[in-house]
Amino acid sequence: MTAPAKIVLSDVHKSFGKKVVLDGADLSVAKGESVVIIGGSGTGKSVLLKSILGILRPEKGSITVDGEEVIGMRSKARDRMMLKFGMLFQGSALFDSLKVWQNVAFGLIQGRGMDRDQAHAIAIEKLAQVGLAESAGELFPAELSGGMQKRVALARAIATSPEIIFFDEPTTGLDPIMADVINDLIVECTKELGATTLSITHDMASARKIADRIAMLYKGRLIWVGAAKDIDHSGNEYVDQFIHGRAEGPIKMELRA
Amino acid sequence: MDFVAAIGRIFLAFLSHVGRLSAFAGTALSHIVRPPFYPRLTLRAMVEIGYYSLPVVGLTAVFTGMVLALQSYSGFSRFAAESAVATVVVLSITRELAPVLAGLMVAGRIGASMAAEIGTMRVTEQIDALTTLSTNPFKYLVAPRLLAGLLMVPCLVLVADIIGVFGGYIVGVYKLGFNPSSYLARTWEFLEPIDVISGLTKAAVFGFIISLMGCYHGYYSRGGAQGVGAATTNSVVSAAIMILIFNYVITALYFGK
């Protein structure tokens, strides 16, 4: 029996002025599944995630989460919906003015109204889960290295034990060893939570490690979706060119915006 | 024909900005009166606007009062009206100079810092992170600042009124040789509540404008450091222009008969 769909995108279109970013994207993510969207820079991967989160509003199509339509959702309903989500941003997006533990506890205190002492204890526990000492909780994000910031961002994303977690380029800017550490943490943390995850990356090592299924986004459409183990024999020349990082092939780099 | 089209485009862009600003102000105002509230953030913004702006506003007020006393004495002595110096100082300060100069100084200090802070949060995806943590950015970032601007600039102007009059008194008594008690008597003699109230009304409106423009330009900033720089400049310039326009409108409403 297949798990019920947690997130469903149907014919999603999003443009910025004349630039078409999503051109009829279709995708279904089952409950507890880990799907990774791959694709070149500027192909609309982040736009896709932000459309699901309601940060951007597509012009056309449908996005449902647990069967509830997200596009055009009112502010209160959206705030309620957001309680299901956690997200790790590409640049970590930690709040500069708050200490590390306050960043991790933010969703618990502000989003769920938990008292500060209890939230502090959970934040320290989550920091330990991503390999950071309690003392790191008293630092400010600017005092941390890029890898440590990613760990804090991961701790923040999982702090509320969300049902759905989004990872936006989780390994960008990290050295290969730290990238692998982050990938391991992602797999470990999401398995423990039983969360549904949707990640975007152009790091194939990361995609292979964290994905159950991989989808390739090209020119606003998901041109190939399949099991992660099938990626090397997808039979799709676009996917082949991308995963092998070849300059020659059907994907032509647009040198002008 | 191109020229007409260009004018049309500029006009449409202007209307689009006005519409977006109005929608932003309306949304922010609605969030000021709807829970959840963030008293800690509001208090922090009040301290930032009210307390930390005191030195710059106080200095502006004291030197403005001093210059005003000197200038009016020098001018009025031409037609033997030196005795009006105290009255001119107090009316000019309370009705016009304290609210307008304090408004412009606070726009430079606070409006710019709000635009830079919120703009940086925008370009580093911290505002998107707020949304994913079930926290409405309007409630968390904009409403406390608007409320603080609305409440604290009148307090600053009240202090500026007192310091400005004191500056005039210092010059009047110690440089121009006025009798201290008669200077104070002349200060009170023609001062009416409407003079102070009109100044405080202006201050409240200016405070709102400063915070609104700082938050608005920061919230919609784009494109990294350059975008944040542009947002900062735009917030100060637009707040200054709006202060001057609304100064006339409020003056006309109070004294335009």
Short mmCIF file of N, CA, C and O in Angstrom, two decimals, chain B residues 30-143:
data_model
loop_
_atom_site.label_atom_id
_atom_site.label_comp_id
_atom_site.label_asym_id
_atom_site.label_seq_id
_atom_site.Cartn_x
_atom_site.Cartn_y
_atom_site.Cartn_z
N SER B 30 -3.37 47.06 10.97
CA SER B 30 -4.29 46.03 11.45
C SER B 30 -3.57 45.08 12.41
O SER B 30 -4.17 44.55 13.34
N HIS B 31 -2.26 44.88 12.19
CA HIS B 31 -1.52 43.98 13.07
C HIS B 31 -1.17 44.64 14.41
O HIS B 31 -0.86 43.94 15.38
N ILE B 32 -1.20 45.99 14.45
CA ILE B 32 -0.92 46.68 15.72
C ILE B 32 -2.03 46.36 16.73
O ILE B 32 -1.78 46.20 17.92
N VAL B 33 -3.27 46.27 16.22
CA VAL B 33 -4.41 46.10 17.15
C VAL B 33 -4.84 44.64 17.33
O VAL B 33 -5.71 44.36 18.15
N ARG B 34 -4.25 43.72 16.55
CA ARG B 34 -4.66 42.32 16.68
C ARG B 34 -3.56 41.49 17.36
O ARG B 34 -2.40 41.64 17.01
N PRO B 35 -3.93 40.65 18.32
CA PRO B 35 -2.91 39.81 18.95
C PRO B 35 -2.37 38.76 17.98
O PRO B 35 -3.04 38.49 16.97
N PRO B 36 -1.23 38.10 18.22
CA PRO B 36 -0.40 38.31 19.42
C PRO B 36 0.39 39.62 19.37
O PRO B 36 0.72 40.10 18.28
N PHE B 37 0.68 40.16 20.55
CA PHE B 37 1.47 41.38 20.64
C PHE B 37 2.88 41.02 21.11
O PHE B 37 3.09 39.97 21.74
N TYR B 38 3.81 41.88 20.81
CA TYR B 38 5.20 41.65 21.22
C TYR B 38 5.68 42.83 22.07
O TYR B 38 6.40 43.70 21.58
N PRO B 39 5.26 42.88 23.35
CA PRO B 39 5.59 44.03 24.19
C PRO B 39 7.10 44.23 24.37
O PRO B 39 7.58 45.36 24.39
N ARG B 40 7.84 43.12 24.44
CA ARG B 40 9.29 43.23 24.61
C ARG B 40 9.94 43.93 23.41
O ARG B 40 10.81 44.78 23.58
N LEU B 41 9.49 43.56 22.21
CA LEU B 41 10.04 44.17 21.00
C LEU B 41 9.61 45.63 20.88
O LEU B 41 10.37 46.48 20.43
N THR B 42 8.36 45.90 21.28
CA THR B 42 7.87 47.28 21.22
C THR B 42 8.68 48.14 22.19
O THR B 42 9.10 49.26 21.84
N LEU B 43 8.92 47.61 23.38
CA LEU B 43 9.70 48.36 24.39
C LEU B 43 11.11 48.62 23.88
O LEU B 43 11.65 49.73 24.03
N ARG B 44 11.70 47.60 23.23
CA ARG B 44 13.06 47.76 22.70
C ARG B 44 13.09 48.86 21.63
O ARG B 44 13.99 49.69 21.61
N ALA B 45 12.07 48.84 20.76
CA ALA B 45 12.00 49.87 19.70
C ALA B 45 11.76 51.25 20.32
O ALA B 45 12.30 52.26 19.85
N MET B 46 10.97 51.29 21.41
CA MET B 46 10.71 52.58 22.06
C MET B 46 11.99 53.14 22.67
O MET B 46 12.25 54.34 22.57
N VAL B 47 12.79 52.27 23.28
CA VAL B 47 14.05 52.72 23.86
C VAL B 47 14.99 53.20 22.74
O VAL B 47 15.62 54.26 22.84
N GLU B 48 15.02 52.44 21.65
CA GLU B 48 15.89 52.79 20.52
C GLU B 48 15.50 54.16 19.94
O GLU B 48 16.35 55.00 19.69
N ILE B 49 14.20 54.36 19.77
CA ILE B 49 13.74 55.62 19.16
C ILE B 49 13.77 56.75 20.17
O ILE B 49 14.29 57.84 19.90
N GLY B 50 13.22 56.51 21.35
CA GLY B 50 13.05 57.59 22.33
C GLY B 50 14.32 57.92 23.07
O GLY B 50 14.79 59.07 23.05
N TYR B 51 14.92 56.93 23.68
CA TYR B 51 16.06 57.18 24.56
C TYR B 51 17.34 57.50 23.78
O TYR B 51 18.01 58.50 24.04
N TYR B 52 17.65 56.65 22.80
CA TYR B 52 18.91 56.84 22.09
C TYR B 52 18.89 58.00 21.09
O TYR B 52 19.93 58.39 20.59
N SER B 53 17.71 58.54 20.81
CA SER B 53 17.66 59.71 19.93
C SER B 53 17.72 61.01 20.73
O SER B 53 17.81 62.09 20.14
N LEU B 54 17.63 60.89 22.06
CA LEU B 54 17.60 62.11 22.90
C LEU B 54 18.81 63.03 22.67
O LEU B 54 18.62 64.23 22.50
N PRO B 55 20.05 62.51 22.65
CA PRO B 55 21.19 63.41 22.48
C PRO B 55 21.12 64.22 21.18
O PRO B 55 21.30 65.45 21.21
N VAL B 56 20.83 63.55 20.08
CA VAL B 56 20.84 64.26 18.79
C VAL B 56 19.67 65.25 18.72
O VAL B 56 19.82 66.39 18.24
N VAL B 57 18.52 64.85 19.24
CA VAL B 57 17.36 65.75 19.21
C VAL B 57 17.58 66.91 20.19
O VAL B 57 17.28 68.07 19.88
N GLY B 58 18.14 66.59 21.35
CA GLY B 58 18.41 67.63 22.35
C GLY B 58 19.39 68.67 21.82
O GLY B 58 19.17 69.88 21.96
N LEU B 59 20.46 68.20 21.20
CA LEU B 59 21.45 69.13 20.63
C LEU B 59 20.83 70.01 19.56
O LEU B 59 21.06 71.22 19.51
N THR B 60 20.05 69.37 18.69
CA THR B 60 19.38 70.12 17.62
C THR B 60 18.49 71.20 18.23
O THR B 60 18.50 72.36 17.80
N ALA B 61 17.73 70.82 19.26
CA ALA B 61 16.77 71.74 19.85
C ALA B 61 17.47 72.90 20.55
O ALA B 61 17.09 74.06 20.37
N VAL B 62 18.51 72.60 21.33
CA VAL B 62 19.16 73.67 22.10
C VAL B 62 19.81 74.69 21.17
O VAL B 62 19.68 75.91 21.36
N PHE B 63 20.47 74.21 20.12
CA PHE B 63 21.12 75.16 19.21
C PHE B 63 20.11 75.91 18.36
O PHE B 63 20.30 77.09 18.03
N THR B 64 19.02 75.24 18.03
CA THR B 64 17.97 75.93 17.26
C THR B 64 17.36 77.05 18.10
O THR B 64 17.16 78.17 17.62
N GLY B 65 17.08 76.77 19.39
CA GLY B 65 16.54 77.79 20.29
C GLY B 65 17.50 78.95 20.43
O GLY B 65 17.11 80.13 20.41
N MET B 66 18.79 78.64 20.55
CA MET B 66 19.81 79.68 20.72
C MET B 66 19.91 80.56 19.48
O MET B 66 19.93 81.78 19.56
N VAL B 67 19.95 79.92 18.32
CA VAL B 67 20.06 80.67 17.06
C VAL B 67 18.82 81.53 16.84
O VAL B 67 18.89 82.69 16.43
N LEU B 68 17.67 80.93 17.17
CA LEU B 68 16.41 81.63 16.98
C LEU B 68 16.37 82.92 17.82
O LEU B 68 15.93 83.98 17.35
N ALA B 69 16.85 82.80 19.07
CA ALA B 69 16.86 83.99 19.94
C ALA B 69 17.77 85.06 19.35
O ALA B 69 17.39 86.25 19.28
N LEU B 70 18.94 84.65 18.89
CA LEU B 70 19.89 85.62 18.31
C LEU B 70 19.32 86.28 17.05
O LEU B 70 19.35 87.50 16.90
N GLN B 71 18.78 85.43 16.16
CA GLN B 71 18.27 85.94 14.88
C GLN B 71 17.07 86.87 15.10
O GLN B 71 17.00 87.93 14.49
N SER B 72 16.14 86.44 15.95
CA SER B 72 14.95 87.27 16.11
C SER B 72 15.29 88.58 16.83
O SER B 72 14.75 89.62 16.50
N TYR B 73 16.25 88.51 17.77
CA TYR B 73 16.66 89.75 18.44
C TYR B 73 17.26 90.71 17.42
O TYR B 73 16.91 91.90 17.39
N SER B 74 18.16 90.17 16.60
CA SER B 74 18.83 91.00 15.60
C SER B 74 17.83 91.59 14.60
O SER B 74 17.89 92.76 14.25
N GLY B 75 16.87 90.78 14.18
CA GLY B 75 15.88 91.26 13.20
C GLY B 75 14.88 92.20 13.82
O GLY B 75 14.57 93.26 13.25
N PHE B 76 14.38 91.83 15.01
CA PHE B 76 13.31 92.62 15.62
C PHE B 76 13.79 93.96 16.16
O PHE B 76 13.01 94.89 16.34
N SER B 77 15.11 94.02 16.42
CA SER B 77 15.62 95.29 16.94
C SER B 77 15.50 96.40 15.88
O SER B 77 15.54 97.58 16.21
N ARG B 78 15.32 96.03 14.63
CA ARG B 78 15.18 97.03 13.57
C ARG B 78 13.89 97.84 13.73
O ARG B 78 13.77 98.93 13.24
N PHE B 79 12.88 97.19 14.34
CA PHE B 79 11.64 97.96 14.56
C PHE B 79 11.23 97.88 16.04
O PHE B 79 10.05 97.83 16.39
N ALA B 80 12.26 97.88 16.90
CA ALA B 80 12.09 98.00 18.34
C ALA B 80 11.11 96.97 18.91
O ALA B 80 10.25 97.30 19.73
N ALA B 81 11.22 95.73 18.43
CA ALA B 81 10.31 94.69 18.93
C ALA B 81 11.09 93.59 19.64
O ALA B 81 10.69 92.43 19.65
N GLU B 82 12.21 93.96 20.26
CA GLU B 82 13.06 92.96 20.92
C GLU B 82 12.30 92.17 21.99
O GLU B 82 12.63 91.03 22.28
N SER B 83 11.31 92.80 22.58
CA SER B 83 10.60 92.12 23.67
C SER B 83 9.83 90.90 23.18
O SER B 83 9.40 90.07 23.98
N ALA B 84 9.66 90.78 21.87
CA ALA B 84 8.91 89.63 21.34
C ALA B 84 9.78 88.38 21.18
O ALA B 84 9.28 87.33 20.77
N VAL B 85 11.09 88.52 21.49
CA VAL B 85 12.01 87.40 21.25
C VAL B 85 11.54 86.10 21.94
O VAL B 85 11.44 85.04 21.32
N ALA B 86 11.19 86.21 23.22
CA ALA B 86 10.80 85.01 23.98
C ALA B 86 9.57 84.36 23.37
O ALA B 86 9.49 83.12 23.24
N THR B 87 8.61 85.18 22.97
CA THR B 87 7.37 84.66 22.38
C THR B 87 7.66 83.99 21.03
O THR B 87 7.15 82.89 20.74
N VAL B 88 8.49 84.65 20.23
CA VAL B 88 8.82 84.07 18.91
C VAL B 88 9.54 82.73 19.09
O VAL B 88 9.24 81.76 18.39
N VAL B 89 10.45 82.70 20.05
CA VAL B 89 11.19 81.45 20.29
C VAL B 89 10.23 80.34 20.67
O VAL B 89 10.23 79.26 20.05
N VAL B 90 9.37 80.57 21.64
CA VAL B 90 8.52 79.49 22.13
C VAL B 90 7.51 79.05 21.06
O VAL B 90 7.25 77.84 20.88
N LEU B 91 6.93 80.02 20.33
CA LEU B 91 5.95 79.63 19.30
C LEU B 91 6.63 78.90 18.14
O LEU B 91 6.10 77.90 17.64
N SER B 92 7.79 79.39 17.72
CA SER B 92 8.48 78.73 16.60
C SER B 92 8.91 77.32 16.97
O SER B 92 8.78 76.38 16.18
N ILE B 93 9.42 77.21 18.20
CA ILE B 93 9.90 75.88 18.63
C ILE B 93 8.74 74.91 18.74
O ILE B 93 8.77 73.81 18.17
N THR B 94 7.71 75.29 19.48
CA THR B 94 6.63 74.32 19.75
C THR B 94 5.82 73.98 18.50
O THR B 94 5.46 72.83 18.30
N ARG B 95 5.54 75.01 17.69
CA ARG B 95 4.67 74.76 16.53
C ARG B 95 5.41 74.10 15.38
O ARG B 95 4.87 73.26 14.68
N GLU B 96 6.63 74.54 15.13
CA GLU B 96 7.31 74.15 13.89
C GLU B 96 8.64 73.43 14.07
O GLU B 96 8.82 72.31 13.60
N LEU B 97 9.55 74.15 14.71
CA LEU B 97 10.94 73.69 14.62
C LEU B 97 11.22 72.40 15.37
O LEU B 97 11.91 71.52 14.84
N ALA B 98 10.64 72.28 16.56
CA ALA B 98 10.90 71.03 17.31
C ALA B 98 10.35 69.82 16.57
O ALA B 98 11.09 68.85 16.34
N PRO B 99 9.06 69.84 16.15
CA PRO B 99 8.59 68.62 15.45
C PRO B 99 9.30 68.36 14.12
O PRO B 99 9.67 67.22 13.83
N VAL B 100 9.52 69.42 13.34
CA VAL B 100 10.11 69.18 12.01
C VAL B 100 11.58 68.77 12.12
O VAL B 100 11.99 67.77 11.51
N LEU B 101 12.35 69.51 12.92
CA LEU B 101 13.77 69.16 13.02
C LEU B 101 13.97 67.83 13.73
O LEU B 101 14.80 67.01 13.31
N ALA B 102 13.19 67.59 14.79
CA ALA B 102 13.31 66.28 15.47
C ALA B 102 12.91 65.18 14.50
O ALA B 102 13.57 64.13 14.44
N GLY B 103 11.85 65.42 13.74
CA GLY B 103 11.40 64.43 12.75
C GLY B 103 12.49 64.11 11.75
O GLY B 103 12.77 62.94 11.46
N LEU B 104 13.13 65.16 11.23
CA LEU B 104 14.17 64.94 10.22
C LEU B 104 15.39 64.22 10.83
O LEU B 104 15.98 63.34 10.20
N MET B 105 15.74 64.61 12.06
CA MET B 105 16.89 63.96 12.70
C MET B 105 16.58 62.48 12.98
O MET B 105 17.42 61.60 12.76
N VAL B 106 15.37 62.22 13.47
CA VAL B 106 15.00 60.82 13.77
C VAL B 106 14.89 60.02 12.46
O VAL B 106 15.25 58.84 12.43
N ALA B 107 14.43 60.67 11.40
CA ALA B 107 14.35 59.96 10.11
C ALA B 107 15.75 59.52 9.68
O ALA B 107 15.94 58.40 9.20
N GLY B 108 16.74 60.40 9.88
CA GLY B 108 18.12 60.05 9.52
C GLY B 108 18.67 58.95 10.40
O GLY B 108 19.38 58.07 9.93
N ARG B 109 18.34 59.01 11.68
CA ARG B 109 18.93 58.05 12.62
C ARG B 109 18.17 56.72 12.65
O ARG B 109 18.74 55.65 12.47
N ILE B 110 16.86 56.83 12.86
CA ILE B 110 16.06 55.62 13.09
C ILE B 110 15.53 55.01 11.78
O ILE B 110 15.60 53.80 11.58
N GLY B 111 15.03 55.88 10.90
CA GLY B 111 14.46 55.38 9.63
C GLY B 111 15.53 54.59 8.87
O GLY B 111 15.27 53.49 8.37
N ALA B 112 16.73 55.16 8.83
CA ALA B 112 17.82 54.49 8.11
C ALA B 112 18.17 53.17 8.77
O ALA B 112 18.37 52.15 8.08
N SER B 113 18.23 53.15 10.10
CA SER B 113 18.62 51.90 10.77
C SER B 113 17.54 50.83 10.62
O SER B 113 17.85 49.65 10.46
N MET B 114 16.27 51.25 10.65
CA MET B 114 15.19 50.27 10.45
C MET B 114 15.27 49.66 9.05
O MET B 114 15.15 48.45 8.87
N ALA B 115 15.46 50.54 8.05
CA ALA B 115 15.53 50.05 6.67
C ALA B 115 16.71 49.11 6.49
O ALA B 115 16.59 48.06 5.84
N ALA B 116 17.85 49.47 7.09
CA ALA B 116 19.04 48.63 6.95
C ALA B 116 18.84 47.28 7.64
O ALA B 116 19.18 46.23 7.08
N GLU B 117 18.25 47.31 8.84
CA GLU B 117 18.09 46.06 9.60
C GLU B 117 17.08 45.13 8.91
O GLU B 117 17.36 43.95 8.68
N ILE B 118 15.92 45.69 8.57
CA ILE B 118 14.89 44.85 7.95
C ILE B 118 15.32 44.45 6.53
O ILE B 118 15.07 43.32 6.09
N GLY B 119 16.00 45.36 5.84
CA GLY B 119 16.50 45.06 4.49
C GLY B 119 17.50 43.91 4.52
O GLY B 119 17.46 43.01 3.68
N THR B 120 18.39 43.94 5.51
CA THR B 120 19.37 42.85 5.63
C THR B 120 18.65 41.53 5.95
O THR B 120 18.99 40.48 5.40
N MET B 121 17.64 41.63 6.80
CA MET B 121 16.86 40.42 7.11
C MET B 121 16.18 39.88 5.86
O MET B 121 16.05 38.68 5.67
N ARG B 122 15.73 40.80 5.00
CA ARG B 122 15.06 40.37 3.77
C ARG B 122 16.04 39.64 2.84
O ARG B 122 15.77 38.55 2.37
N VAL B 123 17.20 40.27 2.59
CA VAL B 123 18.10 39.69 1.59
C VAL B 123 18.82 38.44 2.12
O VAL B 123 19.33 37.65 1.33
N THR B 124 18.85 38.26 3.44
CA THR B 124 19.45 37.03 3.97
C THR B 124 18.38 36.00 4.33
O THR B 124 18.67 35.05 5.07
N GLU B 125 17.19 36.19 3.85
CA GLU B 125 16.05 35.27 4.02
C GLU B 125 15.58 35.12 5.46
O GLU B 125 14.84 34.19 5.78
N GLN B 126 15.99 36.04 6.34
CA GLN B 126 15.54 35.94 7.73
C GLN B 126 14.04 36.20 7.84
O GLN B 126 13.37 35.66 8.72
N ILE B 127 13.51 37.04 6.93
CA ILE B 127 12.06 37.32 6.98
C ILE B 127 11.29 36.08 6.53
O ILE B 127 10.26 35.73 7.12
N ASP B 128 11.81 35.39 5.51
CA ASP B 128 11.18 34.13 5.09
C ASP B 128 11.26 33.11 6.24
O ASP B 128 10.31 32.34 6.46
N ALA B 129 12.39 33.13 6.95
CA ALA B 129 12.54 32.19 8.08
C ALA B 129 11.49 32.47 9.15
O ALA B 129 10.94 31.54 9.74
N LEU B 130 11.19 33.76 9.38
CA LEU B 130 10.15 34.09 10.36
C LEU B 130 8.83 33.43 9.97
O LEU B 130 8.14 32.84 10.80
N THR B 131 8.49 33.53 8.67
CA THR B 131 7.24 32.94 8.19
C THR B 131 7.22 31.44 8.45
O THR B 131 6.21 30.91 8.91
N THR B 132 8.34 30.78 8.16
CA THR B 132 8.36 29.32 8.34
C THR B 132 8.34 28.94 9.82
O THR B 132 8.08 27.79 10.15
N LEU B 133 8.64 29.91 10.69
CA LEU B 133 8.59 29.63 12.13
C LEU B 133 7.27 30.12 12.73
O LEU B 133 7.20 30.45 13.93
N SER B 134 6.24 30.18 11.89
CA SER B 134 4.88 30.55 12.31
C SER B 134 4.82 31.93 12.96
O SER B 134 4.04 32.15 13.89
N THR B 135 5.66 32.83 12.51
CA THR B 135 5.66 34.19 13.06
C THR B 135 5.43 35.17 11.93
O THR B 135 6.18 35.19 10.96
N ASN B 136 4.37 35.97 12.08
CA ASN B 136 4.04 36.92 11.02
C ASN B 136 5.05 38.09 11.05
O ASN B 136 5.16 38.77 12.06
N PRO B 137 5.76 38.32 9.95
CA PRO B 137 6.77 39.38 9.95
C PRO B 137 6.18 40.77 10.22
O PRO B 137 6.85 41.61 10.81
N PHE B 138 4.94 40.97 9.81
CA PHE B 138 4.31 42.27 10.07
C PHE B 138 4.13 42.48 11.57
O PHE B 138 4.37 43.55 12.09
N LYS B 139 3.70 41.44 12.23
CA LYS B 139 3.48 41.54 13.69
C LYS B 139 4.81 41.65 14.43
O LYS B 139 4.93 42.40 15.39
N TYR B 140 5.79 40.89 13.98
CA TYR B 140 7.04 40.77 14.71
C TYR B 140 7.99 41.94 14.42
O TYR B 140 8.66 42.44 15.32
N LEU B 141 8.03 42.36 13.17
CA LEU B 141 9.02 43.38 12.78
C LEU B 141 8.43 44.76 12.61
O LEU B 141 9.03 45.76 13.01
N VAL B 142 7.25 44.84 11.97
CA VAL B 142 6.72 46.14 11.56
C VAL B 142 5.87 46.79 12.66
O VAL B 142 6.12 47.95 13.03
N ALA B 143 4.89 46.04 13.18
CA ALA B 143 3.96 46.64 14.15
C ALA B 143 4.67 47.25 15.37
O ALA B 143 4.37 48.39 15.74
#
